[in-house]
Amino acid sequence: MNLTETDTSLFKRLRFVLVETSHPGNIGAAARAIKTMGFGRLILVNPRFEDALSHPDAIAFASGALDVLESAQIMYSVENAVSGCNFVAAVSARLREFSPPILDPRTFAQRVSKPEEGEIALIFGSERYGLPNQVVMNCQALINIPANPAYSSLNLAQAIQLLAYEARVASFVETEGGSHIGFQGQLASTEQVEGMYSHLEEALIAVDFLDPDNPKKLMPRIKRLFSRAGLEAEEVNILRGISKKILDISKR
């Protein structure tokens, strides 16, 4: 299957975001990994080398996936890289106390294979130090690969290959059958959800439920709660309406 045959499928909706990648060879290997599974959207956030996409090691390791390198984008923030996405998942071997819901690769792939899930992003961290906690907390899921606990370290391209494979398999299952019964609205974008969080935080401060000088872990816990829900755009609007009403009442 090639990309032109799947214009409305996960093959077009899924983007692979690599944050502060250290080795150009890993970028080339990542391009090869996603192309072999039928994907092609690669975004780099602040790679270590300015010529990361044209570096000789990247070209050598791409091994026939130069078209993916040539169409890849370089951005300077994770927020820009996932702009317009409805579901964003971080990939990490390190679990966090206040992480979003943890999914294995197969469960993730089965969820996002449905067309109504909209635009999807997978975020992979630096080979040297992984992903910052703030990036993980702003995602809707944390993907943990159930590797050997005694030696769970995967090369970046290996992890990408595994996720791309599961996404490909799940896409075939979704295409071949299965009906979805009941109304399901458009999922909220990451920008809409982040706006809702800011609005809600302002409302909680206004009614003295949240102390801005001593916030503790309230907002990370709230984000974790809502990330399990898969918020739709209309649901976000309802929550923002509630926040607005709280603020209006607090000003009387």
PDB file of N, CA and C in Angstrom, residues 174-219:
ATOM      1  N   GLU A 174      -9.133  -1.554  10.531  1.00  0.00           N
ATOM      2  CA  GLU A 174     -10.172  -0.525  10.494  1.00  0.00           C
ATOM      3  C   GLU A 174     -10.783  -0.425   9.100  1.00  0.00           C
ATOM      4  N   THR A 175      -9.956  -0.565   8.063  1.00  0.00           N
ATOM      5  CA  THR A 175     -10.431  -0.436   6.690  1.00  0.00           C
ATOM      6  C   THR A 175     -11.285  -1.623   6.272  1.00  0.00           C
ATOM      7  N   GLU A 176     -10.955  -2.809   6.786  1.00  0.00           N
ATOM      8  CA  GLU A 176     -11.608  -4.022   6.332  1.00  0.00           C
ATOM      9  C   GLU A 176     -12.982  -4.253   6.938  1.00  0.00           C
ATOM     10  N   GLY A 177     -13.288  -3.612   8.025  1.00  0.00           N
ATOM     11  CA  GLY A 177     -14.618  -3.833   8.590  1.00  0.00           C
ATOM     12  C   GLY A 177     -14.807  -3.210   9.935  1.00  0.00           C
ATOM     13  N   GLY A 178     -16.006  -3.392  10.479  1.00  0.00           N
ATOM     14  CA  GLY A 178     -16.322  -2.836  11.789  1.00  0.00           C
ATOM     15  C   GLY A 178     -17.134  -1.572  11.668  1.00  0.00           C
ATOM     16  N   SER A 179     -18.278  -1.544  12.280  1.00  0.00           N
ATOM     17  CA  SER A 179     -19.130  -0.365  12.232  1.00  0.00           C
ATOM     18  C   SER A 179     -19.055   0.363  13.564  1.00  0.00           C
ATOM     19  N   HIS A 180     -19.260   1.657  13.516  1.00  0.00           N
ATOM     20  CA  HIS A 180     -19.223   2.481  14.717  1.00  0.00           C
ATOM     21  C   HIS A 180     -20.618   3.044  14.938  1.00  0.00           C
ATOM     22  N   ILE A 181     -21.252   2.628  16.007  1.00  0.00           N
ATOM     23  CA  ILE A 181     -22.629   2.974  16.265  1.00  0.00           C
ATOM     24  C   ILE A 181     -22.694   4.131  17.252  1.00  0.00           C
ATOM     25  N   GLY A 182     -23.591   5.065  16.992  1.00  0.00           N
ATOM     26  CA  GLY A 182     -23.800   6.169  17.912  1.00  0.00           C
ATOM     27  C   GLY A 182     -23.110   7.435  17.442  1.00  0.00           C
ATOM     28  N   PHE A 183     -23.598   8.555  17.943  1.00  0.00           N
ATOM     29  CA  PHE A 183     -23.052   9.854  17.549  1.00  0.00           C
ATOM     30  C   PHE A 183     -21.692  10.082  18.190  1.00  0.00           C
ATOM     31  N   GLN A 184     -20.772  10.590  17.396  1.00  0.00           N
ATOM     32  CA  GLN A 184     -19.466  10.981  17.926  1.00  0.00           C
ATOM     33  C   GLN A 184     -19.061  12.271  17.260  1.00  0.00           C
ATOM     34  N   GLY A 185     -18.857  13.292  18.076  1.00  0.00           N
ATOM     35  CA  GLY A 185     -18.502  14.589  17.536  1.00  0.00           C
ATOM     36  C   GLY A 185     -17.025  14.693  17.201  1.00  0.00           C
ATOM     37  N   GLN A 186     -16.665  15.853  16.670  1.00  0.00           N
ATOM     38  CA  GLN A 186     -15.280  16.119  16.300  1.00  0.00           C
ATOM     39  C   GLN A 186     -14.421  16.265  17.550  1.00  0.00           C
ATOM     40  N   LEU A 187     -13.321  15.525  17.606  1.00  0.00           N
ATOM     41  CA  LEU A 187     -12.428  15.654  18.747  1.00  0.00           C
ATOM     42  C   LEU A 187     -11.830  17.050  18.801  1.00  0.00           C
ATOM     43  N   ALA A 188     -11.628  17.537  20.006  1.00  0.00           N
ATOM     44  CA  ALA A 188     -11.022  18.853  20.196  1.00  0.00           C
ATOM     45  C   ALA A 188      -9.553  18.813  19.799  1.00  0.00           C
ATOM     46  N   SER A 189      -9.070  19.918  19.269  1.00  0.00           N
ATOM     47  CA  SER A 189      -7.649  20.019  18.935  1.00  0.00           C
ATOM     48  C   SER A 189      -6.852  20.296  20.200  1.00  0.00           C
ATOM     49  N   THR A 190      -5.544  20.114  20.121  1.00  0.00           N
ATOM     50  CA  THR A 190      -4.690  20.388  21.283  1.00  0.00           C
ATOM     51  C   THR A 190      -4.773  21.855  21.688  1.00  0.00           C
ATOM     52  N   GLU A 191      -4.908  22.765  20.697  1.00  0.00           N
ATOM     53  CA  GLU A 191      -5.029  24.185  21.019  1.00  0.00           C
ATOM     54  C   GLU A 191      -6.321  24.464  21.785  1.00  0.00           C
ATOM     55  N   GLN A 192      -7.417  23.826  21.367  1.00  0.00           N
ATOM     56  CA  GLN A 192      -8.692  24.012  22.065  1.00  0.00           C
ATOM     57  C   GLN A 192      -8.622  23.491  23.499  1.00  0.00           C
ATOM     58  N   VAL A 193      -8.000  22.338  23.673  1.00  0.00           N
ATOM     59  CA  VAL A 193      -7.894  21.755  25.008  1.00  0.00           C
ATOM     60  C   VAL A 193      -7.005  22.614  25.903  1.00  0.00           C
ATOM     61  N   GLU A 194      -5.874  23.087  25.379  1.00  0.00           N
ATOM     62  CA  GLU A 194      -4.987  23.926  26.179  1.00  0.00           C
ATOM     63  C   GLU A 194      -5.674  25.234  26.567  1.00  0.00           C
ATOM     64  N   GLY A 195      -6.468  25.798  25.643  1.00  0.00           N
ATOM     65  CA  GLY A 195      -7.232  26.991  25.965  1.00  0.00           C
ATOM     66  C   GLY A 195      -8.235  26.734  27.071  1.00  0.00           C
ATOM     67  N   MET A 196      -8.862  25.561  27.036  1.00  0.00           N
ATOM     68  CA  MET A 196      -9.816  25.182  28.080  1.00  0.00           C
ATOM     69  C   MET A 196      -9.120  25.058  29.430  1.00  0.00           C
ATOM     70  N   TYR A 197      -7.914  24.457  29.452  1.00  0.00           N
ATOM     71  CA  TYR A 197      -7.177  24.318  30.702  1.00  0.00           C
ATOM     72  C   TYR A 197      -6.846  25.686  31.300  1.00  0.00           C
ATOM     73  N   SER A 198      -6.417  26.612  30.456  1.00  0.00           N
ATOM     74  CA  SER A 198      -6.077  27.961  30.941  1.00  0.00           C
ATOM     75  C   SER A 198      -7.306  28.655  31.511  1.00  0.00           C
ATOM     76  N   HIS A 199      -8.428  28.507  30.808  1.00  0.00           N
ATOM     77  CA  HIS A 199      -9.676  29.114  31.248  1.00  0.00           C
ATOM     78  C   HIS A 199     -10.130  28.517  32.582  1.00  0.00           C
ATOM     79  N   LEU A 200     -10.044  27.194  32.690  1.00  0.00           N
ATOM     80  CA  LEU A 200     -10.446  26.504  33.911  1.00  0.00           C
ATOM     81  C   LEU A 200      -9.540  26.880  35.075  1.00  0.00           C
ATOM     82  N   GLU A 201      -8.248  26.989  34.814  1.00  0.00           N
ATOM     83  CA  GLU A 201      -7.307  27.377  35.872  1.00  0.00           C
ATOM     84  C   GLU A 201      -7.637  28.771  36.394  1.00  0.00           C
ATOM     85  N   GLU A 202      -7.962  29.687  35.481  1.00  0.00           N
ATOM     86  CA  GLU A 202      -8.337  31.045  35.882  1.00  0.00           C
ATOM     87  C   GLU A 202      -9.579  31.019  36.770  1.00  0.00           C
ATOM     88  N   ALA A 203     -10.564  30.175  36.415  1.00  0.00           N
ATOM     89  CA  ALA A 203     -11.796  30.076  37.192  1.00  0.00           C
ATOM     90  C   ALA A 203     -11.527  29.491  38.576  1.00  0.00           C
ATOM     91  N   LEU A 204     -10.674  28.484  38.645  1.00  0.00           N
ATOM     92  CA  LEU A 204     -10.368  27.852  39.932  1.00  0.00           C
ATOM     93  C   LEU A 204      -9.634  28.801  40.865  1.00  0.00           C
ATOM     94  N   ILE A 205      -8.799  29.653  40.289  1.00  0.00           N
ATOM     95  CA  ILE A 205      -8.110  30.670  41.094  1.00  0.00           C
ATOM     96  C   ILE A 205      -9.120  31.694  41.612  1.00  0.00           C
ATOM     97  N   ALA A 206     -10.081  32.055  40.760  1.00  0.00           N
ATOM     98  CA  ALA A 206     -11.067  33.073  41.133  1.00  0.00           C
ATOM     99  C   ALA A 206     -11.926  32.653  42.315  1.00  0.00           C
ATOM    100  N   VAL A 207     -12.181  31.360  42.451  1.00  0.00           N
ATOM    101  CA  VAL A 207     -13.023  30.884  43.571  1.00  0.00           C
ATOM    102  C   VAL A 207     -12.173  30.297  44.699  1.00  0.00           C
ATOM    103  N   ASP A 208     -10.866  30.590  44.661  1.00  0.00           N
ATOM    104  CA  ASP A 208      -9.935  30.167  45.718  1.00  0.00           C
ATOM    105  C   ASP A 208      -9.829  28.651  45.869  1.00  0.00           C
ATOM    106  N   PHE A 209     -10.120  27.944  44.798  1.00  0.00           N
ATOM    107  CA  PHE A 209      -9.918  26.489  44.844  1.00  0.00           C
ATOM    108  C   PHE A 209      -8.468  26.139  44.524  1.00  0.00           C
ATOM    109  N   LEU A 210      -7.832  27.009  43.731  1.00  0.00           N
ATOM    110  CA  LEU A 210      -6.428  26.825  43.354  1.00  0.00           C
ATOM    111  C   LEU A 210      -5.634  28.032  43.816  1.00  0.00           C
ATOM    112  N   ASP A 211      -4.600  27.783  44.596  1.00  0.00           N
ATOM    113  CA  ASP A 211      -3.697  28.837  45.062  1.00  0.00           C
ATOM    114  C   ASP A 211      -2.560  28.957  44.057  1.00  0.00           C
ATOM    115  N   PRO A 212      -2.489  30.051  43.291  1.00  0.00           N
ATOM    116  CA  PRO A 212      -1.439  30.165  42.269  1.00  0.00           C
ATOM    117  C   PRO A 212      -0.029  30.186  42.855  1.00  0.00           C
ATOM    118  N   ASP A 213       0.094  30.566  44.130  1.00  0.00           N
ATOM    119  CA  ASP A 213       1.410  30.583  44.776  1.00  0.00           C
ATOM    120  C   ASP A 213       1.804  29.216  45.313  1.00  0.00           C
ATOM    121  N   ASN A 214       0.830  28.327  45.409  1.00  0.00           N
ATOM    122  CA  ASN A 214       1.106  26.974  45.898  1.00  0.00           C
ATOM    123  C   ASN A 214       0.185  25.979  45.160  1.00  0.00           C
ATOM    124  N   PRO A 215       0.374  25.865  43.847  1.00  0.00           N
ATOM    125  CA  PRO A 215      -0.561  25.080  43.030  1.00  0.00           C
ATOM    126  C   PRO A 215      -0.468  23.578  43.233  1.00  0.00           C
ATOM    127  N   LYS A 216       0.644  23.128  43.813  1.00  0.00           N
ATOM    128  CA  LYS A 216       0.878  21.697  44.005  1.00  0.00           C
ATOM    129  C   LYS A 216       0.705  20.958  42.671  1.00  0.00           C
ATOM    130  N   LYS A 217      -0.080  19.911  42.655  1.00  0.00           N
ATOM    131  CA  LYS A 217      -0.219  19.106  41.437  1.00  0.00           C
ATOM    132  C   LYS A 217      -1.654  19.120  40.899  1.00  0.00           C
ATOM    133  N   LEU A 218      -2.410  20.163  41.257  1.00  0.00           N
ATOM    134  CA  LEU A 218      -3.825  20.169  40.870  1.00  0.00           C
ATOM    135  C   LEU A 218      -4.011  20.171  39.362  1.00  0.00           C
ATOM    136  N   MET A 219      -3.354  21.074  38.645  1.00  0.00           N
ATOM    137  CA  MET A 219      -3.567  21.146  37.199  1.00  0.00           C
ATOM    138  C   MET A 219      -3.041  19.910  36.464  1.00  0.00           C
TER     139      MET A 219
END
